[in-house]
Each structure stands twice: as C-alpha cells, then as structure tokens.
Amino acid sequence: MAAPVTVIVTPGPPPSLDLHGPLTHRALEAALAALPPCTPTLHRHTETHHTLQVPPPPFPAGALADLLASPPSGDPASAPRRTADGPACGRTGPAGAPEAVLATAPAAPLQRDVLLDALARPGAGLHVGQVYWRWHGPLDTDRFTAAWQSLADREAVLRAALARPVRDTGPRIAVHPHAAVEILRHGHQETDWPTLLAGERARAFDLRRPGPLRIALLDDPPAGQDGGAPSARILLTYHQVLLDRPSIRTLLGAFYRAYLADGRVPGGDRRPDVRDHLHWLGAQDPGPARAFWSRAAPAPGAATLPARPAARTTGRLGHGRTRQTLSAAEAVRLREWAARWGAGESTALHTAWALQLYRPAADLDAKARPVAFAATVSGRGILLEGVEALPGRMRNPLPVHLVVDPAAPLRRLIDDLTCRVLDAAAYEWVSAGQIQAWAGASPADGRITESLIVFEPPARREHGHGESAYREELAAEGVRVDPPEALGPLTGVPFTLTAQHAADGSLVLTAVHDRTRLSDNAAALILSQTAGLLRELPFCTDRSTTVAEALGLLSGARVPPVTIRPSGGLRRLREAAHPGAGTICLIPPPDAAPDCYGGLAGLHPGPEALATLSAPADAADFLTGLRPALATGEPLVLACYSGAGALACEIADRIAAHGWYPPFVVIAGTADGGPDSARALTRALTSATARPG
C-alpha cells in the first residue's frame, strides 16, 4: 500500500500545500479538493516529498482563498497596520495602489450572536429583515438613487462591513470611505411581488462588503385609461448584524428629507455613529451586568414553548408565517386593561405568553413552575448622547425568566413581568450569548430560550425624525406614501411573535415559526390561543383574579406538539486537557464508518479536545456544533481524511465569511487506511497545532 498522503492547509502564508508520500492520482485529488478553485502548478523536490504551490487566483473565492493568496508574512506590505482606533486592514486595490487604511472596532456581543446564528445557514434568510410600502405618484429614479447614496455618504452604518479576519481576534467592524447603494427597479412584467419578496430575502448578504441594506422597486401595472397616478412598491432588505427596525425608521426619515432636497442630505458625516456605539460598549464594566444576569438568567428546566414534546418530526423545512388581528376596539380595550394594572400593552402580551408557556404543565398538576422567553428591549436607553436617533443594531432580545404560580394573584404575575423587563433594561446592552456564558448554561445551539416576543411601538414624530414627518411635504409634490409595513427577520428561535399597530388602530400579531420544530397547524393554534387570551383577559379578570382562573380561559384548548430539539452538539471523542486548549473537529468522509476516528484519541498527544459528527453531516451541522467554540474564541482546527477536504474548507470559508479567522484545515490519509492513516493524521495535527502564533 502506498504511503499516506498528508495535506496541510493553513490560512496564512506561505500559500503552499505539503504532500508527503508518492504523488498518486488520489493524493493530487485530495489536495485539489482542499483548495479554492484556481490553477495549481506542481514542483517535484524528491521522490517522496512534493509541494503544491498555489498562485493567487485572479478572483479569490471567499475569505479563505483571499487569505491563502496573501503575500508572505515577511512582506512588510502585508503586515496589519495600526491606527489610533485599533488595528486596520491594509489591502491592495486592483491597480496595485494601496487602499485606505480602515480603522476597526470589535463587533458588539449582540452582533457576534447574530453572526453565530447566521453562519450555519447563510442562505436561509436568518436575521434578514424587510420593510416595504407603496409610493403613489411620480418617482424620479435618479433623484431617488441620489438621495439614498447621499444618505450612505452621511451614515457610517451604510458603509460598514466585517473587517478582514485577523488572527487571535473575533469579528471586527470596519467603516469604509464609500459604499454604493444597491437599487434595482423592476417593471411590472419582469416579476411579481411575492417572488420579489422571497428572492430578496433568500439572496445572501456578503457581510465582508460594505452596505447592509439593498433596495428594490417594483412598478405597478399602468392605472389604465383614466389617467390615474403611477405607483410602485418599494422594498428595503437589510441584515440585522448592523441594522434593526428602529434604524430603518430613522433612515427612512432621512431619505425623505434628502429626496425633498433634490437628492442631497445636508451636512457631513453624522455623529454619533456605529463606531461611537462600539467604542461605548468596549468601555463598559461587565461586572455589575454579570452579577445581575447570573441571577436573572433562565433556570434549567424552564418551560420555553407552549407545546408538548413529540418524537415525530414535522417533515418540513424552512419557516412559516401566520397572522391574527385584534380590532381597533379590542386593542383599545387591552391597552386600557393593562393601564389599570399599571402596565403597558407589551406587558399584557408578555402575561398572555407566560400563561401559554405554563399551560401544558397546568394540565398535569397545579405546581408553581418556571417559564422563560426572550423579549426585545430597545438597546437605546444607554448614556450615549444622540443614541435615540442612531442607526445601528441595538434592539436586543433578552431572556425573561419567572416562576408562574397558579395560586398567586394575576396582579403579582403582571407586576413580576413589569419589574423583570425594567430590571433587564438597566443592562440592555448585554447580549444573550454573554448571559448564557455568565450563567454557566451551554446549550449546543447557543439559545437559552425558544420563543421571542417583539412589541413594535407606534411610529412617532419625535424631533422631526421618522418617515411620517415628511408626508405633507411629499404630498405637495404630488406624492403619497403608505405607512411602511415590516416582515420581521427570521431569528433562529422556533417561535417569534411580533405585535404592531396597523394604520387603522388594530393590533396585528404575526408569528414566524421554524417548520422543523412546529407544524403550520401547531403554530396557528398557538397564535390563535394567544390572541384569544388578549381578547378575553380584559373581560374576565379583576384585582382578585388568580393565575389559575386566568388559565381557565384556556381550559379544554388543545396543546400542540413540538419536535424535540436536536442536540446540535459535536460528539466528543476526548475532552480537552485544560480550559482554553481548543478543539480539533474531525470531519468524516461521506462513506466513512461512524468510528473512523475512534483510534485517534489515544494517538494524538496534544491537549485539544477531539470531536466529530457521524457521516453524512453537512457544513451547517458542523457549524452548529462548533458554535460554543467560536463563541468563546478558543483555538480551533479542522481535520479529516482524504475525501472530506472540500467540506472542511467550506466550513473554514464560512467561518471567515462571518468575521472569524479561518481555522487550520489538516488532511491526511484515508478513512480505510487503518493505523497508518491514523498515525499520519496525528503527525499532521501535531505539526499544525505546534506552529507559532
């Protein structure tokens, strides 16, 4: 049998692969599978040692290829440069001239949470939000485009992107000097509205390129022979790593102001901006927040979905949406009822949801039980001047945990919810990932709650900001714009409930659910029951009502099933010798036996943990399992036998595309090579993990 072939792919220079052993067809195939598409040149040094040198491809395929094609580390032009604001990425433009040095700042903890959610399924529309409205009257495309471009020149967040990954750091944000706003206008015969909505949501953002927002216009069919005014639908699609819904409101107001000023936003770069927010976060003392959230984090065993576990899968993929509406009269009644209890509409919604979470247990016994869900806070209640009108990702889903006691008065439950949300608001800049780490909880998929409640406050004309402030001036130009509507982002949690007021005063409840966990019928039933509680609570409760009596409103209602959450964790072959030693993730080839890496635990002398998944497993499966390692920033190496190199490099490339420095990829031997292959992989791993810095 030929000697095993060893391929070591490193994300730093020099851009070469070492092949130890005879240069066989299988060896070359394994080496090429580990590389991004490019044309290699081969140089033979001895009969047993070959080096495959990779010239820089003209168009690098992703961040990993970009790093592989970097100049050698001894080249001064390639060394990271530092500015007063921190490390910067020096890059070379197409003509060879150096581009501007970009000052960077560490991504906010909330942004890291979003990136960890998104990297496993980059094309699934996770954390991609959409806002749309109709424009009635003449629409000057050039003026429209100029207004948005002027806004991008003024608002740093519209020129922001993930910085080029740097070793030993997590994701960083850079603000570029210029970013072209993407605006596409479609004729009414080119596409239809549902297709445009779905296509724009599914079209992935390249977060390494500046511009977290893109715009599409769809002209309506002509109004006919009566000379009616033309109209068009406008769709804004944005990524939540840098923007949130309040940001879109602020940007829309600024856009209308620019459009009315012939496409120019007065003034220069506005401050504060996303950089000021990131620097503010970096200056905070996490001690008090850690002390608070260590006590307030959800306890293990809390009810997190209003359903009973079911072993049978739904057999569906993707996400579904369903909607319920409380009439304007019902919304007013709910608001007045909440006010009598000293609470707001959002607390009324939280109360109904806490009852829903407890209800499956209430059918079993009448014991007090913990429940947990996430609720959004604005993130703008911080001591940063001008933050209330600052576009950026600040809206934050924070966990709410409490014990529901059927024997207690309902007013106590309402008061408890009010106090818990207010207490959380004192540390609303803390992320769920930080809370999870401080509380010592480590679910494999990184989530400590499984439902999210979002309450959208009504639009206000505060300080002249917001799109509603400019409708009268637009009307003077023959333009009428409808109030914007939102399709909330897919958040990654199984069930998200959003409440927002419509123009007629009604309260619209929209549920977005993960179809792998909840069927469409189950999600519709949960939403219908929640809406029913909100309608009935104002009629059937007073100061003496108990929680058990409020739960009686759901008496006889069916409890839907929910598929048991998959573990999502890697299978550990060996634990790390000490904290921070890192993890070696072993990627099995497609047809490998489940125990193909079983003997490696006793051979590899390093301190790293060894973990794997059984084949077949795709990049999303591995990235979900690697989330804890990426969240903590511990060292990570990907290793495999020949045949899994392409998958390993895909995983590394996705990690780099979401802001982390790509891990080493080590390929050696074959799955059916026996002890010799295991020893070859061990030697390659020892070499890779021993490399300095």
JSON list of C-alpha atoms in Angstrom, two decimals, residues 24-119:
[
{"chain": "A", "resi": 24, "resn": "THR", "atom": "CA", "xyz": [-0.56, 9.49, -6.74]},
{"chain": "A", "resi": 25, "resn": "HIS", "atom": "CA", "xyz": [-3.74, 10.48, -8.50]},
{"chain": "A", "resi": 26, "resn": "ARG", "atom": "CA", "xyz": [-5.61, 10.10, -5.22]},
{"chain": "A", "resi": 27, "resn": "ALA", "atom": "CA", "xyz": [-3.11, 12.36, -3.44]},
{"chain": "A", "resi": 28, "resn": "LEU", "atom": "CA", "xyz": [-3.49, 15.10, -6.03]},
{"chain": "A", "resi": 29, "resn": "GLU", "atom": "CA", "xyz": [-7.28, 14.76, -5.93]},
{"chain": "A", "resi": 30, "resn": "ALA", "atom": "CA", "xyz": [-7.26, 15.16, -2.14]},
{"chain": "A", "resi": 31, "resn": "ALA", "atom": "CA", "xyz": [-5.05, 18.23, -2.39]},
{"chain": "A", "resi": 32, "resn": "LEU", "atom": "CA", "xyz": [-7.19, 19.89, -5.03]},
{"chain": "A", "resi": 33, "resn": "ALA", "atom": "CA", "xyz": [-10.37, 19.15, -3.06]},
{"chain": "A", "resi": 34, "resn": "ALA", "atom": "CA", "xyz": [-8.91, 21.13, -0.17]},
{"chain": "A", "resi": 35, "resn": "LEU", "atom": "CA", "xyz": [-8.33, 24.25, -2.25]},
{"chain": "A", "resi": 36, "resn": "PRO", "atom": "CA", "xyz": [-10.49, 27.01, -3.63]},
{"chain": "A", "resi": 37, "resn": "PRO", "atom": "CA", "xyz": [-10.85, 26.96, -7.42]},
{"chain": "A", "resi": 38, "resn": "CYS", "atom": "CA", "xyz": [-7.60, 28.03, -9.06]},
{"chain": "A", "resi": 39, "resn": "THR", "atom": "CA", "xyz": [-4.96, 26.61, -11.42]},
{"chain": "A", "resi": 40, "resn": "PRO", "atom": "CA", "xyz": [-2.10, 25.00, -9.42]},
{"chain": "A", "resi": 41, "resn": "THR", "atom": "CA", "xyz": [1.46, 24.48, -10.52]},
{"chain": "A", "resi": 42, "resn": "LEU", "atom": "CA", "xyz": [3.38, 21.48, -9.24]},
{"chain": "A", "resi": 43, "resn": "HIS", "atom": "CA", "xyz": [7.09, 21.32, -8.39]},
{"chain": "A", "resi": 44, "resn": "ARG", "atom": "CA", "xyz": [8.81, 17.99, -7.63]},
{"chain": "A", "resi": 45, "resn": "HIS", "atom": "CA", "xyz": [11.54, 18.14, -5.00]},
{"chain": "A", "resi": 46, "resn": "THR", "atom": "CA", "xyz": [12.21, 14.46, -4.18]},
{"chain": "A", "resi": 47, "resn": "GLU", "atom": "CA", "xyz": [10.54, 11.16, -4.84]},
{"chain": "A", "resi": 48, "resn": "THR", "atom": "CA", "xyz": [8.73, 11.29, -1.51]},
{"chain": "A", "resi": 49, "resn": "HIS", "atom": "CA", "xyz": [8.08, 14.99, -0.92]},
{"chain": "A", "resi": 50, "resn": "HIS", "atom": "CA", "xyz": [6.17, 17.34, -3.19]},
{"chain": "A", "resi": 51, "resn": "THR", "atom": "CA", "xyz": [4.97, 20.91, -2.74]},
{"chain": "A", "resi": 52, "resn": "LEU", "atom": "CA", "xyz": [1.82, 22.11, -4.45]},
{"chain": "A", "resi": 53, "resn": "GLN", "atom": "CA", "xyz": [2.21, 25.86, -4.84]},
{"chain": "A", "resi": 54, "resn": "VAL", "atom": "CA", "xyz": [-0.89, 27.90, -5.47]},
{"chain": "A", "resi": 55, "resn": "PRO", "atom": "CA", "xyz": [-0.61, 31.15, -7.40]},
{"chain": "A", "resi": 56, "resn": "PRO", "atom": "CA", "xyz": [-3.06, 33.83, -6.29]},
{"chain": "A", "resi": 57, "resn": "PRO", "atom": "CA", "xyz": [-6.27, 33.36, -8.32]},
{"chain": "A", "resi": 58, "resn": "PRO", "atom": "CA", "xyz": [-7.44, 36.48, -10.15]},
{"chain": "A", "resi": 59, "resn": "PHE", "atom": "CA", "xyz": [-10.74, 36.47, -8.26]},
{"chain": "A", "resi": 60, "resn": "PRO", "atom": "CA", "xyz": [-10.29, 34.81, -4.84]},
{"chain": "A", "resi": 61, "resn": "ALA", "atom": "CA", "xyz": [-13.20, 32.56, -3.92]},
{"chain": "A", "resi": 62, "resn": "GLY", "atom": "CA", "xyz": [-14.11, 33.81, -0.47]},
{"chain": "A", "resi": 63, "resn": "ALA", "atom": "CA", "xyz": [-12.18, 34.93, 2.56]},
{"chain": "A", "resi": 64, "resn": "LEU", "atom": "CA", "xyz": [-10.21, 31.69, 2.93]},
{"chain": "A", "resi": 65, "resn": "ALA", "atom": "CA", "xyz": [-8.89, 31.92, -0.63]},
{"chain": "A", "resi": 66, "resn": "ASP", "atom": "CA", "xyz": [-8.17, 35.61, -0.07]},
{"chain": "A", "resi": 67, "resn": "LEU", "atom": "CA", "xyz": [-6.04, 34.74, 2.95]},
{"chain": "A", "resi": 68, "resn": "LEU", "atom": "CA", "xyz": [-4.31, 31.85, 1.19]},
{"chain": "A", "resi": 69, "resn": "ALA", "atom": "CA", "xyz": [-3.36, 34.23, -1.62]},
{"chain": "A", "resi": 70, "resn": "SER", "atom": "CA", "xyz": [-1.87, 36.83, 0.75]},
{"chain": "A", "resi": 71, "resn": "PRO", "atom": "CA", "xyz": [1.82, 37.76, 0.41]},
{"chain": "A", "resi": 72, "resn": "PRO", "atom": "CA", "xyz": [4.30, 36.01, 2.71]},
{"chain": "A", "resi": 73, "resn": "SER", "atom": "CA", "xyz": [4.28, 37.23, 6.29]},
{"chain": "A", "resi": 74, "resn": "GLY", "atom": "CA", "xyz": [7.75, 38.69, 5.84]},
{"chain": "A", "resi": 75, "resn": "ASP", "atom": "CA", "xyz": [6.43, 41.16, 3.30]},
{"chain": "A", "resi": 76, "resn": "PRO", "atom": "CA", "xyz": [6.02, 44.50, 5.14]},
{"chain": "A", "resi": 77, "resn": "ALA", "atom": "CA", "xyz": [3.16, 45.45, 2.84]},
{"chain": "A", "resi": 78, "resn": "SER", "atom": "CA", "xyz": [1.10, 42.56, 4.17]},
{"chain": "A", "resi": 79, "resn": "ALA", "atom": "CA", "xyz": [1.58, 43.31, 7.86]},
{"chain": "A", "resi": 80, "resn": "PRO", "atom": "CA", "xyz": [-1.50, 44.60, 9.68]},
{"chain": "A", "resi": 81, "resn": "ARG", "atom": "CA", "xyz": [-1.20, 48.30, 10.39]},
{"chain": "A", "resi": 82, "resn": "ARG", "atom": "CA", "xyz": [-2.43, 50.05, 13.49]},
{"chain": "A", "resi": 83, "resn": "THR", "atom": "CA", "xyz": [-4.16, 53.38, 13.84]},
{"chain": "A", "resi": 84, "resn": "ALA", "atom": "CA", "xyz": [-5.17, 55.33, 16.90]},
{"chain": "A", "resi": 85, "resn": "ASP", "atom": "CA", "xyz": [-8.51, 53.48, 16.82]},
{"chain": "A", "resi": 86, "resn": "GLY", "atom": "CA", "xyz": [-7.03, 50.00, 16.68]},
{"chain": "A", "resi": 87, "resn": "PRO", "atom": "CA", "xyz": [-5.70, 47.52, 14.12]},
{"chain": "A", "resi": 88, "resn": "ALA", "atom": "CA", "xyz": [-6.51, 48.10, 10.49]},
{"chain": "A", "resi": 89, "resn": "CYS", "atom": "CA", "xyz": [-6.52, 46.06, 7.32]},
{"chain": "A", "resi": 90, "resn": "GLY", "atom": "CA", "xyz": [-4.07, 47.20, 4.66]},
{"chain": "A", "resi": 91, "resn": "ARG", "atom": "CA", "xyz": [-5.15, 45.94, 1.21]},
{"chain": "A", "resi": 92, "resn": "THR", "atom": "CA", "xyz": [-4.14, 46.48, -2.36]},
{"chain": "A", "resi": 93, "resn": "GLY", "atom": "CA", "xyz": [-6.54, 47.80, -4.96]},
{"chain": "A", "resi": 94, "resn": "PRO", "atom": "CA", "xyz": [-6.98, 46.43, -8.49]},
{"chain": "A", "resi": 95, "resn": "ALA", "atom": "CA", "xyz": [-4.32, 48.75, -9.93]},
{"chain": "A", "resi": 96, "resn": "GLY", "atom": "CA", "xyz": [-1.82, 47.89, -7.21]},
{"chain": "A", "resi": 97, "resn": "ALA", "atom": "CA", "xyz": [-2.31, 51.15, -5.30]},
{"chain": "A", "resi": 98, "resn": "PRO", "atom": "CA", "xyz": [-2.92, 50.70, -1.56]},
{"chain": "A", "resi": 99, "resn": "GLU", "atom": "CA", "xyz": [-6.47, 51.25, -0.44]},
{"chain": "A", "resi": 100, "resn": "ALA", "atom": "CA", "xyz": [-7.39, 53.45, 2.51]},
{"chain": "A", "resi": 101, "resn": "VAL", "atom": "CA", "xyz": [-6.46, 52.03, 5.90]},
{"chain": "A", "resi": 102, "resn": "LEU", "atom": "CA", "xyz": [-9.67, 51.14, 7.72]},
{"chain": "A", "resi": 103, "resn": "ALA", "atom": "CA", "xyz": [-9.87, 51.59, 11.46]},
{"chain": "A", "resi": 104, "resn": "THR", "atom": "CA", "xyz": [-11.79, 48.73, 13.03]},
{"chain": "A", "resi": 105, "resn": "ALA", "atom": "CA", "xyz": [-13.56, 48.01, 16.31]},
{"chain": "A", "resi": 106, "resn": "PRO", "atom": "CA", "xyz": [-14.56, 44.68, 17.87]},
{"chain": "A", "resi": 107, "resn": "ALA", "atom": "CA", "xyz": [-18.07, 43.62, 16.92]},
{"chain": "A", "resi": 108, "resn": "ALA", "atom": "CA", "xyz": [-20.61, 44.08, 19.68]},
{"chain": "A", "resi": 109, "resn": "PRO", "atom": "CA", "xyz": [-21.58, 40.94, 21.64]},
{"chain": "A", "resi": 110, "resn": "LEU", "atom": "CA", "xyz": [-25.06, 41.15, 20.10]},
{"chain": "A", "resi": 111, "resn": "GLN", "atom": "CA", "xyz": [-23.51, 41.26, 16.62]},
{"chain": "A", "resi": 112, "resn": "ARG", "atom": "CA", "xyz": [-21.47, 38.17, 17.45]},
{"chain": "A", "resi": 113, "resn": "ASP", "atom": "CA", "xyz": [-24.67, 36.37, 18.46]},
{"chain": "A", "resi": 114, "resn": "VAL", "atom": "CA", "xyz": [-26.25, 37.28, 15.12]},
{"chain": "A", "resi": 115, "resn": "LEU", "atom": "CA", "xyz": [-23.18, 36.10, 13.20]},
{"chain": "A", "resi": 116, "resn": "LEU", "atom": "CA", "xyz": [-23.13, 32.80, 15.08]},
{"chain": "A", "resi": 117, "resn": "ASP", "atom": "CA", "xyz": [-26.79, 32.29, 14.19]},
{"chain": "A", "resi": 118, "resn": "ALA", "atom": "CA", "xyz": [-26.27, 33.17, 10.54]},
{"chain": "A", "resi": 119, "resn": "LEU", "atom": "CA", "xyz": [-23.09, 31.29, 9.68]}
]
